[in-house]
GROMACS .gro file of C-alpha atoms in nm:
model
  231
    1UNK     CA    1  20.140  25.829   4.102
    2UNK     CA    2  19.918  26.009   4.352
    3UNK     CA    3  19.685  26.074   3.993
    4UNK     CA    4  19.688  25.656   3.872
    5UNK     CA    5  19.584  25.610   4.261
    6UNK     CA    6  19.307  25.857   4.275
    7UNK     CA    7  19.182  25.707   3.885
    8UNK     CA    8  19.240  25.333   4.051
    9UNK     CA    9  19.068  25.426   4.354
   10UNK     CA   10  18.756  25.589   4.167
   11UNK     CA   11  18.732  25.306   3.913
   12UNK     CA   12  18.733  25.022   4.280
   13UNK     CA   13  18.461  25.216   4.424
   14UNK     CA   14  18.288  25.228   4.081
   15UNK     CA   15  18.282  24.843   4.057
   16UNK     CA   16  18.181  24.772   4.424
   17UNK     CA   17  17.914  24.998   4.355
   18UNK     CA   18  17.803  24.836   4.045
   19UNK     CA   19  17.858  24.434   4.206
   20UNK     CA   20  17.649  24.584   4.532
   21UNK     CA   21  17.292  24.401   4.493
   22UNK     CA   22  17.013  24.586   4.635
   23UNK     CA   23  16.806  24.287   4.833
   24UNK     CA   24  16.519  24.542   4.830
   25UNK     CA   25  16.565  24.671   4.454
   26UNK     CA   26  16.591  24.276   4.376
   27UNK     CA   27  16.260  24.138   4.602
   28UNK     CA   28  15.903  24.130   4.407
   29UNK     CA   29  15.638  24.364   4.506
   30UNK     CA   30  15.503  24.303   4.856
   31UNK     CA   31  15.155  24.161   4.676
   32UNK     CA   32  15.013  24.083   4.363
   33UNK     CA   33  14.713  24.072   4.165
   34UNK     CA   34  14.622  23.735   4.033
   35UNK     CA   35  14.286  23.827   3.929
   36UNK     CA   36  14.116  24.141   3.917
   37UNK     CA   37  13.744  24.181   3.901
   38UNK     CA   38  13.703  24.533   3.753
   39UNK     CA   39  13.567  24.459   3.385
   40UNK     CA   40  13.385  24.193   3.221
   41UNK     CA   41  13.704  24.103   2.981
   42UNK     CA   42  13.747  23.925   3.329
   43UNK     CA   43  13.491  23.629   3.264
   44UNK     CA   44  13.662  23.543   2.970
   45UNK     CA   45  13.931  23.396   3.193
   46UNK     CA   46  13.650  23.152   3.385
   47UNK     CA   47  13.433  22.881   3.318
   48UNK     CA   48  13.151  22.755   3.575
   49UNK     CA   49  13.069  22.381   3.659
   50UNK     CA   50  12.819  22.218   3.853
   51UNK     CA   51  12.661  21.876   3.950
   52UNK     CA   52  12.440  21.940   3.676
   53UNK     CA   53  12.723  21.853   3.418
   54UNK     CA   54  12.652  21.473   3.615
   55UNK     CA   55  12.245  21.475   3.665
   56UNK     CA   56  12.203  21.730   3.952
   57UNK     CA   57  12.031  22.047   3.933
   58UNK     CA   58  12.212  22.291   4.104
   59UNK     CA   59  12.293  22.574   3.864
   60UNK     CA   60  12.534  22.875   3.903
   61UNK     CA   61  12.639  23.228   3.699
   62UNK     CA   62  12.891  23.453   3.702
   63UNK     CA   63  12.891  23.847   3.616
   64UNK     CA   64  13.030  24.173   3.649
   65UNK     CA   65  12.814  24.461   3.783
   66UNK     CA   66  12.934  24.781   3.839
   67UNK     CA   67  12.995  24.852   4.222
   68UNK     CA   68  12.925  25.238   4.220
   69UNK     CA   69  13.186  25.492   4.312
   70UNK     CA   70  13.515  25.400   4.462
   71UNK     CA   71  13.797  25.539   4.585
   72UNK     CA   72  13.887  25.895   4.405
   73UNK     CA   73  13.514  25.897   4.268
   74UNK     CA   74  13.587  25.663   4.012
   75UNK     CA   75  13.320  25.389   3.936
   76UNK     CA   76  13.448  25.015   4.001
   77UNK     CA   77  13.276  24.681   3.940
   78UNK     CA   78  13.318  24.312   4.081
   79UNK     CA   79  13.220  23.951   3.994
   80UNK     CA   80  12.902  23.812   4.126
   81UNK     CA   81  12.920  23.419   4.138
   82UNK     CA   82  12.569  23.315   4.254
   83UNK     CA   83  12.317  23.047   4.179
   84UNK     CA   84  12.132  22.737   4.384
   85UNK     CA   85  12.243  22.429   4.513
   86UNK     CA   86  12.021  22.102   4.466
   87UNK     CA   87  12.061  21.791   4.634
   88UNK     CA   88  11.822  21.680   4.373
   89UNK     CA   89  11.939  21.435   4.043
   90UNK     CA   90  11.739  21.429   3.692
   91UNK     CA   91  11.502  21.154   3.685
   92UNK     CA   92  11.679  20.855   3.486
   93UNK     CA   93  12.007  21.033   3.453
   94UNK     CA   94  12.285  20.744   3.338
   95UNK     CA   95  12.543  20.920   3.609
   96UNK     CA   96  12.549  20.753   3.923
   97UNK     CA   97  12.695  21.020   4.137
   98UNK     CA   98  12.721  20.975   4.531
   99UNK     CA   99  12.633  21.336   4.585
  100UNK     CA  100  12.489  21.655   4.431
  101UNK     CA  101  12.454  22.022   4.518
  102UNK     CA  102  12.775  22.182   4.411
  103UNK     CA  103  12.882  22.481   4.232
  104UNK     CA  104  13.229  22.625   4.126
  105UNK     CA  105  13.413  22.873   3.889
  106UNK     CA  106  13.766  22.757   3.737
  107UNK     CA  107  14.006  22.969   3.607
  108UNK     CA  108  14.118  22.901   3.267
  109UNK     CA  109  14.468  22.729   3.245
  110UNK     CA  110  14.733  23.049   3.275
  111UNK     CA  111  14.921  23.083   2.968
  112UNK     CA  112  15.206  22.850   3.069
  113UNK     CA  113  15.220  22.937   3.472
  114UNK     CA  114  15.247  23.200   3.729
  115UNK     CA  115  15.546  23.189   4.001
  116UNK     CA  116  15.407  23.326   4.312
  117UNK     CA  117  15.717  23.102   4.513
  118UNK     CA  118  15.821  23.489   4.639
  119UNK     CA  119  15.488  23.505   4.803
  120UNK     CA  120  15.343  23.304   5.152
  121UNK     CA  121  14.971  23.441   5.147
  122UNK     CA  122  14.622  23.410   4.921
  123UNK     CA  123  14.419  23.707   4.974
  124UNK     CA  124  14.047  23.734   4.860
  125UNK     CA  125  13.837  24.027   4.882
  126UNK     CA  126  13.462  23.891   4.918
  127UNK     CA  127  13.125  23.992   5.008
  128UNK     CA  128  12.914  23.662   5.080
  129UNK     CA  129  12.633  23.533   5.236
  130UNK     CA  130  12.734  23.377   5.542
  131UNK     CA  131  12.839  23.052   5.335
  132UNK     CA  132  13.190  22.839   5.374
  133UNK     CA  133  13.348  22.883   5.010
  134UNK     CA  134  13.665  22.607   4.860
  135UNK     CA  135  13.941  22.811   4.754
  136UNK     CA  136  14.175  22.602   4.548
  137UNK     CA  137  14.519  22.597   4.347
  138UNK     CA  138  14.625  22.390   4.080
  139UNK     CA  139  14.931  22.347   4.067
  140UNK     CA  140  15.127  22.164   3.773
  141UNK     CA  141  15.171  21.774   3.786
  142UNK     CA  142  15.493  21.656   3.951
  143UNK     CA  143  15.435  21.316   3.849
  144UNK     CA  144  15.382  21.256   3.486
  145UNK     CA  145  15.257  20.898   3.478
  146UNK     CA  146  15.082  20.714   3.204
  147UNK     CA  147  14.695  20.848   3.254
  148UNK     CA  148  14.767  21.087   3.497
  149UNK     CA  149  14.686  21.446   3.383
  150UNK     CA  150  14.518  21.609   3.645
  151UNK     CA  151  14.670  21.898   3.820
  152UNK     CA  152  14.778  21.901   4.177
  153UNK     CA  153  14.478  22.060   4.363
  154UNK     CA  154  14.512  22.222   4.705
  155UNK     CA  155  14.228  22.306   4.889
  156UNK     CA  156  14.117  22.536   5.217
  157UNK     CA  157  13.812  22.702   5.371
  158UNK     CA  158  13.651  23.040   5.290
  159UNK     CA  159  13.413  23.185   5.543
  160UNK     CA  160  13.285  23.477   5.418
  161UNK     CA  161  13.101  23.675   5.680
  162UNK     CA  162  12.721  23.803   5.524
  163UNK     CA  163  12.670  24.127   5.355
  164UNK     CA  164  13.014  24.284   5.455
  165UNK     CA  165  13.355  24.350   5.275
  166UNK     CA  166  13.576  24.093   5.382
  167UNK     CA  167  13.938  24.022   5.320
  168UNK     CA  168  14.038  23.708   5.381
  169UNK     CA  169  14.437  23.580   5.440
  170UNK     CA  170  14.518  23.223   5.365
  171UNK     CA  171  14.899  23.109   5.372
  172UNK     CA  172  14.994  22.904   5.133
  173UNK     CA  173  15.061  22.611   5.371
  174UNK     CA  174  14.729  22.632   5.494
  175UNK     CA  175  14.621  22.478   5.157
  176UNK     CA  176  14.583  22.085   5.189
  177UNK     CA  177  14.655  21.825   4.858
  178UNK     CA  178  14.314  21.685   4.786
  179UNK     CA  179  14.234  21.426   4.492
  180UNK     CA  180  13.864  21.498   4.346
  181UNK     CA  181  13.734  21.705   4.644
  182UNK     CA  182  13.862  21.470   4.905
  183UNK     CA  183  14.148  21.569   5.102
  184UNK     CA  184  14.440  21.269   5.041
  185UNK     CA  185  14.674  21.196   5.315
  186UNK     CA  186  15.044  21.233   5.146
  187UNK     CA  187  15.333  21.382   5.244
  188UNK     CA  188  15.324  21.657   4.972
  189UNK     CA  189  15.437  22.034   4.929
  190UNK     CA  190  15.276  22.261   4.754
  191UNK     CA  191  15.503  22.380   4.431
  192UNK     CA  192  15.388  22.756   4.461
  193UNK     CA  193  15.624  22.837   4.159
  194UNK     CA  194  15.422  22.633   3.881
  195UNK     CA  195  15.019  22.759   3.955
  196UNK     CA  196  14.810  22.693   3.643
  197UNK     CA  197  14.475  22.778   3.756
  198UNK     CA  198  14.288  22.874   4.088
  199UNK     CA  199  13.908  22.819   4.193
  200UNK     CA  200  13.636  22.941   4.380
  201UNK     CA  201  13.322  22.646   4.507
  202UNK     CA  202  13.072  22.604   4.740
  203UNK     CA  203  12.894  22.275   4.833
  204UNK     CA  204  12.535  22.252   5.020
  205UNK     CA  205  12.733  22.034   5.230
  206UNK     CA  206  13.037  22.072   5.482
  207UNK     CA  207  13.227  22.347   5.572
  208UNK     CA  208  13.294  22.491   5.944
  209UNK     CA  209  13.072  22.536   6.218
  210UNK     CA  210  12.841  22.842   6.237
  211UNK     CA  211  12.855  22.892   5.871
  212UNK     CA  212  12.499  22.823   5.662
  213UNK     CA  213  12.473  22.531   5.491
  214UNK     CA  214  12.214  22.360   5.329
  215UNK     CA  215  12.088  22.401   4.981
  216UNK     CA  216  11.929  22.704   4.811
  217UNK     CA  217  12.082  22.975   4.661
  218UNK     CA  218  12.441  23.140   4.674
  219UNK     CA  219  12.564  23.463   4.635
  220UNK     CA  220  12.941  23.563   4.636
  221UNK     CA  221  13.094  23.905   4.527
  222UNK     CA  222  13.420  23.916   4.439
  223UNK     CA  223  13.706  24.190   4.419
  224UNK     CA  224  13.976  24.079   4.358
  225UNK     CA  225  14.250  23.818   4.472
  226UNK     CA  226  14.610  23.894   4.535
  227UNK     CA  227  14.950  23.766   4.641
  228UNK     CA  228  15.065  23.883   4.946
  229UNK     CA  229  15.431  23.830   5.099
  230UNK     CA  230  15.354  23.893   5.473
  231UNK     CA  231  15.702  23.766   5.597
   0.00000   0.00000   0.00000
């Protein structure tokens, strides 16, 4: 009998051990790369708009440069979004548009979506020019009505201090619903488990005090941008 027990006993402790979850083993990593500036396969996943695409002139570009050395020695590169903003509209243009002098880059729609709903942070390493940058999430549609296709777009602030590597931390809830630029006063929550796309603009207009403004030209480097669960 004492033989059956000790077989029972190992075979108990073999199942606890096996129906034990490890809450560390079973969390996500504490961050995660959405993007990743370190080759120009990257610019395949962006495309650029402007005011121009509505009579302005502004005008914008995005590359990858090599960086020099990095850590270890080993030779890194990031994304340069630059360009000029114009308040300025083509002569005769049929648009009538209320304002000019704006630039972005868009990601290209994510292959489905990505679920970041484990993480509470946006973090962007940047090297600007003293300029306030958009960062923005598109999030899938919740409401499927008849001529309704637009993503959900969430919007918040960038400063990005001038000629310095800066990371900046934005939560999640930090990002406000906006409809076409305009932030929209709705009692919404952002769905961070359904993100199609993410973007990066700056307008000759707005922004927080202190930071430049104005029109003229742009320059933002770009690392990378990450995930980060901070809680």
């Amino acid at each position: 009998m004492s033989r059956l027990r000790a077989i029972w006993q190992a075979s108990l402790n073999a199942t606890k051990r096996a129906l034990t979850w490890n809450i560390e083993d079973l969390m996500p990593p504490s961050e995660r790369y959405v993007f990743n500036f370190n080759s120009k396969e990257e610019l395949k996943r962006w495309h650029l708009y402007s005011d121009s695409e509505y009579g302005g002139l502004s005008s914008a570009s995005l590359e990858i440069k090599d960086a020099g050395a990095g850590l270890c020695g080993m030779l890194s590169a990031v994304g340069i979004f630059s360009g000029n903003l114009s308040s300025e509209v083509t002569e005769g243009s049929r648009w009538r548009i209320n304002r000019s002098g704006f630039c972005g880059m868009r990601s290209k729609k994510f292959d489905g979506f990505i679920d970041l709903d484990s993480y509470d942070t946006l973090a962007l390493r940047l090297k600007g020019d003293g300029r306030c940058y958009i960062s923005t999430i598109y999030t899938e549609n919740w409401v499927n009505s008849p001529g309704q296709q637009e993503d959900n777009s969430w919007q918040a602030f960038v400063f990005v201090p001038k000629d310095n590597w800066y990371i900046a931390k934005i939560p999640l809830d930090r990002y406000l619903p906006t409809w076409r630029g305009n932030v929209i006063d709705v009692k919404m929550e952002m769905n961070p488990s359904r993100i199609v796309g993410m973007s990066l603009s700056v307008n000759a207009g707005g922004g927080i005090p202190g930071a430049k403004s104005g029109t003229g030209d742009f320059r933002l480097e770009i690392d990378w941008i990450k995930a980060l669960r901070t809680q």
